[in-house]
Short mmCIF file of C-alpha atoms and ligand atoms in Angstrom, two decimals:
data_model
loop_
_atom_site.label_atom_id
_atom_site.label_comp_id
_atom_site.label_asym_id
_atom_site.label_seq_id
_atom_site.Cartn_x
_atom_site.Cartn_y
_atom_site.Cartn_z
CA MET A 142 0.00 0.00 0.00
CA HIS A 143 1.15 3.54 -0.80
CA SER A 144 2.31 5.48 2.31
CA THR A 145 1.26 9.09 2.78
CA PRO A 146 3.97 11.73 3.36
CA ILE A 147 2.92 11.93 7.02
CA GLN A 148 3.22 8.15 7.42
CA LEU A 149 6.68 8.27 5.82
CA GLU A 150 7.66 11.11 8.14
CA ASP A 151 6.43 9.10 11.10
CA ALA A 152 8.26 5.97 10.04
CA HIS A 153 11.56 7.49 8.90
CA GLY A 154 11.83 10.96 10.39
CA ALA A 155 13.03 11.58 13.95
CA HIS A 156 10.16 12.42 16.29
CA ASN A 157 11.61 15.65 17.66
CA TYR A 158 8.51 17.70 16.73
CA HIS A 159 4.79 17.17 17.18
CA PRO A 160 3.26 19.08 14.23
CA VAL A 161 -0.36 20.13 14.00
CA PRO A 162 -1.76 17.60 11.47
CA VAL A 163 -1.91 19.92 8.46
CA MET A 164 0.01 19.24 5.23
CA VAL A 165 1.06 22.58 3.79
CA SER A 166 1.99 22.53 0.13
CA HIS A 167 1.66 26.10 -1.08
CA GLY A 168 1.98 29.55 0.43
CA GLU A 169 1.44 33.10 -0.64
CA GLY A 170 1.47 36.16 1.60
CA ALA A 171 -0.29 35.34 4.87
CA TRP A 172 -2.04 32.24 3.48
CA VAL A 173 -1.05 28.62 2.94
CA SER A 174 -2.97 25.73 1.46
CA ASP A 175 -2.88 21.98 1.19
CA ASP A 176 -3.16 19.85 -1.94
CA ASP A 177 -6.91 19.47 -1.44
CA GLY A 178 -7.41 23.21 -1.71
CA HIS A 179 -8.06 23.92 1.97
CA ARG A 180 -6.73 27.36 2.85
CA TYR A 181 -5.28 28.36 6.19
CA LEU A 182 -4.35 31.78 7.52
CA ASP A 183 -0.82 31.59 8.91
CA PHE A 184 -0.84 33.00 12.45
CA LEU A 185 2.62 31.58 13.25
CA ALA A 186 4.74 32.72 10.30
CA ALA A 187 7.36 30.07 11.09
CA TYR A 188 8.00 31.63 14.50
CA SER A 189 8.53 35.04 12.83
CA ALA A 190 10.88 33.75 10.13
CA LEU A 191 8.13 34.69 7.65
CA ASN A 192 7.71 38.31 8.75
CA PHE A 193 7.45 39.30 5.07
CA GLY A 194 4.96 36.55 4.27
CA HIS A 195 5.27 33.48 2.09
CA ARG A 196 7.19 34.00 -1.15
CA HIS A 197 7.44 37.79 -0.99
CA PRO A 198 7.97 38.71 -4.66
CA ASP A 199 11.05 40.89 -4.03
CA LEU A 200 12.69 38.20 -1.92
CA VAL A 201 11.90 35.43 -4.40
CA ALA A 202 13.28 37.60 -7.22
CA ALA A 203 16.51 38.21 -5.29
CA ALA A 204 16.89 34.47 -4.65
CA LYS A 205 16.17 33.55 -8.28
CA ALA A 206 18.62 36.12 -9.61
CA GLN A 207 21.32 34.79 -7.31
CA LEU A 208 20.52 31.14 -8.15
CA ASP A 209 21.35 31.99 -11.75
CA ARG A 210 24.75 33.44 -10.82
CA ILE A 211 26.48 31.61 -7.95
CA THR A 212 25.17 29.99 -4.76
CA LEU A 213 28.21 28.95 -2.74
CA THR A 214 31.87 29.83 -2.69
CA SER A 215 32.71 29.03 0.97
CA ARG A 216 34.60 31.74 2.79
CA ALA A 217 37.82 30.47 1.23
CA PHE A 218 37.18 33.00 -1.56
CA HIS A 219 35.44 36.33 -1.86
CA HIS A 220 32.08 36.85 -3.53
CA ASP A 221 30.40 40.08 -4.48
CA GLN A 222 27.35 39.86 -2.17
CA LEU A 223 29.06 39.57 1.21
CA GLY A 224 30.63 43.02 1.43
CA PRO A 225 27.46 44.90 0.43
CA PHE A 226 25.36 42.74 2.79
CA CYS A 227 27.66 43.44 5.73
CA ALA A 228 27.75 47.17 4.93
CA GLU A 229 23.96 47.41 4.55
CA LEU A 230 23.24 45.43 7.71
CA SER A 231 25.83 47.46 9.54
CA THR A 232 23.85 50.61 8.62
CA LEU A 233 20.56 49.02 9.74
CA THR A 234 21.99 47.91 13.11
CA GLY A 235 24.18 50.98 13.65
CA LYS A 236 27.13 48.65 14.31
CA ASP A 237 30.53 48.66 12.60
CA MET A 238 30.72 44.98 11.68
CA VAL A 239 28.66 41.91 10.91
CA LEU A 240 29.41 38.17 11.06
CA PRO A 241 26.94 35.96 9.16
CA MET A 242 26.11 32.39 10.16
CA ASN A 243 23.13 30.13 9.35
CA SER A 244 20.80 29.01 12.14
CA GLY A 245 19.75 31.15 15.08
CA ALA A 246 21.48 28.83 17.53
CA GLU A 247 24.73 29.31 15.63
CA GLY A 248 24.26 33.05 15.89
CA VAL A 249 23.86 32.72 19.66
CA GLU A 250 26.90 30.42 19.94
CA THR A 251 28.88 32.96 17.93
CA ALA A 252 27.87 35.76 20.30
CA LEU A 253 28.81 33.66 23.34
CA LYS A 254 32.25 32.84 21.91
CA LEU A 255 32.72 36.46 21.02
CA ALA A 256 31.76 37.63 24.51
CA ARG A 257 34.10 35.15 26.19
CA ARG A 258 36.99 36.09 23.93
CA TRP A 259 36.33 39.80 24.44
CA GLY A 260 36.23 39.11 28.17
CA TYR A 261 39.70 37.54 28.14
CA GLU A 262 41.42 39.76 25.60
CA VAL A 263 39.83 43.14 26.30
CA LYS A 264 38.25 43.09 29.76
CA GLY A 265 41.06 41.03 31.28
CA VAL A 266 39.07 38.22 32.91
CA PRO A 267 41.46 35.33 33.79
CA ASP A 268 41.34 32.68 31.05
CA GLY A 269 38.68 30.02 31.55
CA ARG A 270 36.74 31.99 34.19
CA ALA A 271 34.29 34.04 32.12
CA THR A 272 30.62 33.91 33.06
CA VAL A 273 27.57 34.99 31.08
CA ILE A 274 24.35 36.00 32.81
CA VAL A 275 21.20 34.61 31.19
CA MET A 276 17.51 34.92 32.02
CA ASP A 277 15.19 32.34 33.58
CA ASP A 278 12.80 30.84 30.99
CA ASN A 279 15.07 31.89 28.14
CA PHE A 280 15.02 30.27 24.74
CA HIS A 281 18.09 30.66 22.55
CA GLY A 282 18.23 27.41 20.58
CA ARG A 283 19.25 23.79 20.87
CA THR A 284 23.02 23.35 20.96
CA ILE A 285 24.69 21.70 23.96
CA SER A 286 25.93 25.03 25.35
CA ILE A 287 22.59 26.73 24.89
CA VAL A 288 20.53 23.95 26.48
CA SER A 289 23.06 23.95 29.31
CA PHE A 290 21.51 27.21 30.55
CA SER A 291 17.93 26.43 29.54
CA GLY A 292 15.31 26.05 32.26
CA ASP A 293 13.22 23.83 29.99
CA HIS A 294 13.51 20.29 31.29
CA VAL A 295 12.40 18.67 28.01
CA ALA A 296 14.94 20.67 25.98
CA LYS A 297 17.73 19.89 28.44
CA ALA A 298 17.30 16.46 29.99
CA HIS A 299 19.87 13.76 29.12
CA TYR A 300 22.13 16.08 27.13
CA GLY A 301 24.72 16.57 29.85
CA PRO A 302 27.47 17.04 30.79
CA TYR A 303 26.51 20.67 30.48
CA THR A 304 28.66 23.64 29.55
CA PRO A 305 29.63 25.67 32.65
CA GLY A 306 29.93 29.44 32.90
CA PHE A 307 26.31 30.59 32.95
CA VAL A 308 24.30 32.20 35.74
CA SER A 309 20.54 32.59 35.43
CA VAL A 310 18.46 35.40 36.95
CA PRO A 311 14.73 36.20 36.83
CA TYR A 312 13.68 38.04 33.64
CA GLY A 313 12.59 41.62 34.25
CA ASP A 314 14.29 41.93 37.65
CA ALA A 315 17.06 44.52 37.37
CA GLN A 316 18.05 44.16 41.03
CA ALA A 317 18.65 40.43 40.63
CA LEU A 318 20.76 41.16 37.57
CA ALA A 319 22.79 43.80 39.42
CA ALA A 320 23.39 41.36 42.28
CA ALA A 321 24.58 38.61 39.90
CA ILE A 322 27.25 40.69 38.13
CA ASP A 323 30.80 40.13 39.37
CA GLU A 324 34.34 40.54 38.00
CA THR A 325 34.01 37.37 35.88
CA THR A 326 30.86 38.57 34.08
CA VAL A 327 31.53 39.20 30.39
CA ALA A 328 28.00 39.43 29.03
CA VAL A 329 24.29 39.54 29.75
CA LEU A 330 22.32 37.55 27.17
CA ILE A 331 18.72 38.66 26.88
CA GLU A 332 15.66 38.37 24.65
CA PRO A 333 14.03 41.83 24.46
CA VAL A 334 10.73 39.92 24.52
CA GLN A 335 10.76 36.26 25.56
CA GLY A 336 9.04 34.67 22.57
CA GLU A 337 9.16 30.96 23.23
CA ALA A 338 8.31 31.50 26.91
CA GLY A 339 4.95 32.90 25.73
CA VAL A 340 5.65 36.46 24.51
CA ILE A 341 6.69 37.66 27.94
CA LEU A 342 7.19 41.44 28.01
CA PRO A 343 9.71 42.90 30.46
CA PRO A 344 8.63 45.95 32.49
CA ASP A 345 9.07 49.25 30.65
CA GLY A 346 12.51 50.65 31.33
CA TYR A 347 14.02 47.25 32.17
CA LEU A 348 16.07 47.04 28.98
CA SER A 349 17.46 50.53 29.65
CA GLU A 350 18.39 49.41 33.14
CA VAL A 351 20.15 46.33 31.72
CA ARG A 352 21.98 48.67 29.32
CA ARG A 353 22.98 50.97 32.20
CA LEU A 354 24.23 48.11 34.39
CA CYS A 355 26.26 46.66 31.50
CA VAL A 356 27.97 50.01 30.90
CA GLU A 357 28.61 50.50 34.61
CA HIS A 358 30.25 47.09 35.00
CA ASN A 359 31.99 46.85 31.60
CA VAL A 360 29.83 43.91 30.55
CA LEU A 361 28.52 43.29 27.03
CA MET A 362 24.78 43.55 26.55
CA VAL A 363 23.89 40.83 24.04
CA ALA A 364 20.36 41.06 22.62
CA ASP A 365 18.96 37.93 21.03
CA GLU A 366 16.69 39.60 18.47
CA ILE A 367 16.20 36.40 16.47
CA GLN A 368 12.45 36.49 17.09
CA SER A 369 11.87 40.04 18.34
CA GLY A 370 13.93 41.79 15.64
CA LEU A 371 13.15 42.89 12.09
CA GLY A 372 9.81 44.55 12.63
CA ARG A 373 7.83 42.14 14.77
CA THR A 374 7.40 44.51 17.75
CA GLY A 375 6.65 47.57 15.62
CA TRP A 376 10.28 48.61 15.78
CA THR A 377 13.30 47.51 13.76
CA PHE A 378 14.61 45.80 16.91
CA GLY A 379 12.86 44.81 20.13
CA CYS A 380 15.42 46.89 22.08
CA ASP A 381 14.16 50.03 20.28
CA HIS A 382 11.07 49.89 22.48
CA ASP A 383 13.27 51.16 25.33
CA GLY A 384 15.51 53.22 23.03
CA VAL A 385 18.44 50.94 23.75
CA SER A 386 21.28 49.73 21.52
CA PRO A 387 22.97 46.56 22.83
CA ASP A 388 26.67 45.80 22.29
CA ILE A 389 25.82 42.73 20.23
CA TYR A 390 22.71 42.09 18.18
CA ILE A 391 21.93 38.49 17.24
CA LEU A 392 19.61 38.24 14.25
CA GLY A 393 18.16 35.21 12.47
CA LYS A 394 14.81 33.87 11.29
CA ALA A 395 13.32 36.72 9.16
CA LEU A 396 16.81 37.79 8.05
CA GLY A 397 16.65 34.89 5.58
CA GLY A 398 13.29 36.09 4.25
CA GLY A 399 11.66 32.72 4.94
CA ILE A 400 13.71 31.33 2.05
CA VAL A 401 17.15 30.50 3.42
CA PRO A 402 18.65 30.07 6.89
CA LEU A 403 20.63 33.23 7.68
CA SER A 404 21.69 34.50 11.08
CA CYS A 405 24.31 37.00 12.11
CA VAL A 406 25.85 38.92 14.94
CA ALA A 407 26.45 42.64 14.60
CA ALA A 408 28.74 44.60 16.90
CA ASN A 409 31.27 47.39 16.93
CA ARG A 410 34.88 46.87 15.95
CA ASP A 411 36.14 46.83 19.58
CA VAL A 412 34.08 43.63 20.09
CA LEU A 413 33.82 41.84 16.75
CA GLY A 414 37.40 42.82 15.92
CA VAL A 415 38.72 40.25 18.43
CA LEU A 416 38.03 37.44 15.94
CA THR A 417 40.99 36.42 13.80
CA PRO A 418 41.24 34.11 10.75
CA GLY A 419 40.62 30.49 11.68
CA SER A 420 39.16 31.26 15.12
CA HIS A 421 35.53 30.96 14.03
CA GLY A 422 33.66 30.13 10.85
CA SER A 423 31.08 28.18 8.91
CA THR A 424 31.12 26.66 5.42
CA PHE A 425 27.72 28.06 4.51
CA GLY A 426 27.86 31.22 6.67
CA GLY A 427 27.51 34.29 4.46
CA ASN A 428 26.96 32.27 1.29
CA PRO A 429 25.96 34.25 -1.82
CA LEU A 430 22.40 32.93 -2.01
CA ALA A 431 21.62 33.63 1.65
CA VAL A 432 23.10 37.10 1.78
CA ALA A 433 21.54 38.10 -1.56
CA VAL A 434 18.17 37.40 0.10
CA GLY A 435 19.41 39.07 3.30
CA ARG A 436 20.26 42.23 1.35
CA GLU A 437 16.69 42.39 0.08
CA VAL A 438 15.40 41.87 3.64
CA VAL A 439 17.54 44.78 4.82
CA ARG A 440 16.20 46.89 1.95
CA LEU A 441 12.60 46.06 2.99
CA MET A 442 13.43 47.00 6.58
CA GLU A 443 14.95 50.31 5.44
CA THR A 444 11.59 51.29 3.92
CA GLY A 445 10.11 51.25 7.44
CA GLU A 446 7.01 49.51 6.09
CA PRO A 447 7.23 46.24 8.11
CA GLN A 448 7.72 48.21 11.34
CA ARG A 449 4.81 50.52 10.45
CA ARG A 450 2.50 47.58 9.67
CA ALA A 451 3.28 45.89 13.00
CA ARG A 452 2.60 49.17 14.83
CA GLU A 453 -0.67 49.77 12.99
CA LEU A 454 -1.95 46.24 13.47
CA GLU A 455 -1.24 46.20 17.21
CA ALA A 456 -4.56 47.94 17.97
CA PRO A 457 -6.77 45.52 15.97
CA LEU A 458 -4.82 42.60 17.45
CA ARG A 459 -5.52 43.88 20.97
CA ALA A 460 -9.12 44.64 20.10
CA GLY A 461 -9.63 41.05 18.97
CA LEU A 462 -7.92 39.46 21.97
CA GLU A 463 -8.61 41.56 25.05
CA PRO A 464 -12.41 41.00 25.10
CA LEU A 465 -11.70 37.25 25.31
CA VAL A 466 -9.96 37.59 28.66
CA GLY A 467 -12.33 36.13 31.22
CA HIS A 468 -14.18 34.36 28.40
CA GLY A 469 -11.86 31.45 27.80
CA LEU A 470 -8.57 33.32 27.97
CA GLN A 471 -6.80 34.06 31.23
CA ALA A 472 -4.39 36.68 29.90
CA VAL A 473 -3.03 38.20 26.72
CA ARG A 474 0.24 40.07 26.12
CA VAL A 475 0.69 42.13 22.97
CA ARG A 476 3.56 44.05 21.46
CA GLY A 477 3.39 45.07 17.82
CA LEU A 478 1.97 42.23 15.75
CA TRP A 479 2.89 39.65 18.36
CA ALA A 480 0.78 38.17 21.13
CA GLY A 481 0.99 35.54 23.83
CA VAL A 482 -2.43 34.12 24.65
CA ASP A 483 -3.05 32.09 27.82
CA LEU A 484 -6.02 29.78 27.46
CA ASP A 485 -7.91 28.87 30.63
CA PRO A 486 -6.36 25.43 31.35
CA ALA A 487 -9.80 24.16 32.35
CA LEU A 488 -10.75 24.41 28.67
CA GLY A 489 -7.75 22.54 27.33
CA THR A 490 -4.12 22.80 26.37
CA GLY A 491 -2.55 25.16 23.85
CA ARG A 492 -2.38 22.15 21.58
CA ASP A 493 -6.16 21.64 21.85
CA LEU A 494 -6.68 25.28 20.87
CA CYS A 495 -4.27 25.02 17.93
CA GLU A 496 -6.08 21.96 16.63
CA ALA A 497 -9.44 23.72 17.00
CA LEU A 498 -7.96 26.72 15.16
CA ALA A 499 -6.65 24.53 12.34
CA ARG A 500 -10.12 23.07 11.90
CA ARG A 501 -11.36 26.62 11.45
CA GLY A 502 -8.66 27.51 8.95
CA VAL A 503 -6.01 29.23 11.09
CA LEU A 504 -2.52 27.93 11.88
CA ALA A 505 -0.87 28.70 15.20
CA LYS A 506 1.39 26.79 17.57
CA ASP A 507 1.27 26.25 21.27
CA THR A 508 4.16 26.82 23.57
CA HIS A 509 4.27 25.72 27.21
CA GLY A 510 1.03 24.42 28.73
CA SER A 511 -2.01 26.40 27.68
CA THR A 512 -0.25 29.28 25.93
CA ILE A 513 -0.19 29.96 22.22
CA ARG A 514 1.67 32.63 20.28
CA ILE A 515 0.18 34.74 17.54
CA SER A 516 2.66 36.18 15.06
CA PRO A 517 1.17 36.52 11.57
CA PRO A 518 3.26 37.81 8.68
CA LEU A 519 3.64 41.59 9.00
CA THR A 520 2.18 41.83 5.49
CA ILE A 521 -1.22 40.51 6.60
CA SER A 522 -4.21 42.72 5.74
CA GLU A 523 -6.33 44.10 8.56
CA ASP A 524 -9.33 42.21 7.19
CA ASP A 525 -7.48 38.90 7.26
CA LEU A 526 -6.23 39.62 10.77
CA SER A 527 -9.79 40.29 11.94
CA TRP A 528 -11.00 37.16 10.20
CA GLY A 529 -8.34 35.09 12.00
CA LEU A 530 -9.17 36.67 15.36
CA ASP A 531 -12.84 35.92 14.82
CA ARG A 532 -11.85 32.30 14.14
CA LEU A 533 -9.84 32.31 17.36
CA ALA A 534 -12.91 33.45 19.31
CA LYS A 535 -14.96 30.71 17.64
CA SER A 536 -12.29 28.08 18.33
CA ILE A 537 -12.29 29.01 22.02
CA ALA A 538 -16.08 28.67 21.96
CA ASP A 539 -15.59 25.20 20.41
CA LEU A 540 -13.54 24.23 23.45
CA PHE A 541 -16.34 25.42 25.76
CA GLY A 542 -18.56 23.02 23.83
CA GLY A 543 -16.72 19.94 25.13
CA ALA A 544 -13.80 17.81 24.06
CA PRO A 545 -12.25 18.87 20.75
CA ARG A 546 -12.73 16.47 17.86
CA PRO A 547 -9.21 15.50 16.79
CA ASN A 548 -9.57 15.07 13.04
CA ALA A 549 -12.85 16.71 12.20
CA VAL A 550 -12.74 19.56 9.72
CA VAL A 551 -15.32 22.00 11.07
CA GLU A 552 -14.82 24.61 8.41
CA GLN A 553 -12.86 24.52 5.22
CA HIS A 554 -11.72 27.36 3.04
CA ARG A 555 -11.43 26.67 -0.63
CA MET A 556 -9.02 28.60 -2.82
C1 PLP B 676 15.06 34.07 20.65
C2 PLP B 676 15.52 32.89 19.87
N1 PLP B 676 16.85 32.61 19.82
C3 PLP B 676 17.32 31.57 19.13
C4 PLP B 676 16.48 30.71 18.47
C5 PLP B 676 17.04 29.52 17.72
O1 PLP B 676 16.96 29.72 16.35
P1 PLP B 676 17.15 28.45 15.37
O2 PLP B 676 15.95 27.58 15.56
O3 PLP B 676 17.19 29.07 14.00
O4 PLP B 676 18.43 27.80 15.75
C6 PLP B 676 15.11 30.95 18.50
C7 PLP B 676 14.18 30.03 17.80
O5 PLP B 676 13.00 29.97 18.07
C8 PLP B 676 14.62 32.06 19.21
O6 PLP B 676 13.31 32.33 19.28
#
């Protein structure tokens, strides 16, 4: 008998994800569809990697043009896209230099290596003693070092021995941070908004206080803007909300336009200049195809349009969510076009809500427990956003109606 793609995935793919049972085969803008013509509004946007929507014409054109020229040189040779990309991203970030990598986790690893090396060579911390302060409930990726300072048991268990040199403090608590800094501290690693934790917003002024403490103690402020950056919060970077520029930006996800993996760190010369040939690298990092798309992403960001859209759509997003608090939702947190939504656990898990949403033609993904995140492409129309929020209200009502029906399609949307 012929196996379906999902059966093949089950049989031969590692089970490290638990996808919502929807088979996406086509995408355009804020919408995706399956082979049977069912349409779904994308309220996840690949965890913000699709800030510009599916197959943005300018990004696809940049990728196609580069595919016809050259795709990979390795960093053993020069190519003509890297220099312009670095210069353009350096203007966008306001930093002197840029180091491109591929995945977000690699970007974070790069920043950690950079901070340690800066600590030894510039700050004068005795070799091997550097510490980095991280935040409770952080999410920075999946490498051994990164899961070493994760508080998420599932992400961390059975991957030891763990990398030492990290101290964790409560997110949003400037006093706890101040108390944790000592002469071995080289960096504070922080998400300007904790995305994976459920779109947790720090108190206003907290990021400025982190910035101030880092200056006072000669510690690098490292902002992981992989999810919060590139327009999502209504600003170019999440740190802009507090008017703060960190010492190191880490970017990823949307930097690759939803087409290629592309991450990077950006910092001034006194920090990024500590790296020397051979001391760090990646075969695919900064490859011509990725940075050609990245250049187009930077150009889109320079127009200010993605930031403006996220700012404008914040009000309708709030207006759709806040009335649901007390009517199935326990809490909502919104910044820009980004929301964390806590379902009343008595009604079900975040997974139950995501399955109910999928049956009504909207894709979203749960995070811990009964929380889901909403992060549609920034290109979504206000009408589509309202339609999706209406479907969310109806999906919550479905959960009030009793146990969700796992595979029933309540409502289908034909192309
Ligand atoms: C804030 C943050 N940092 C790092 C990562 C890891 O990125 P990647 O999955 O590309 O390694 C993520 C992914 O969700 C993230 O949200």
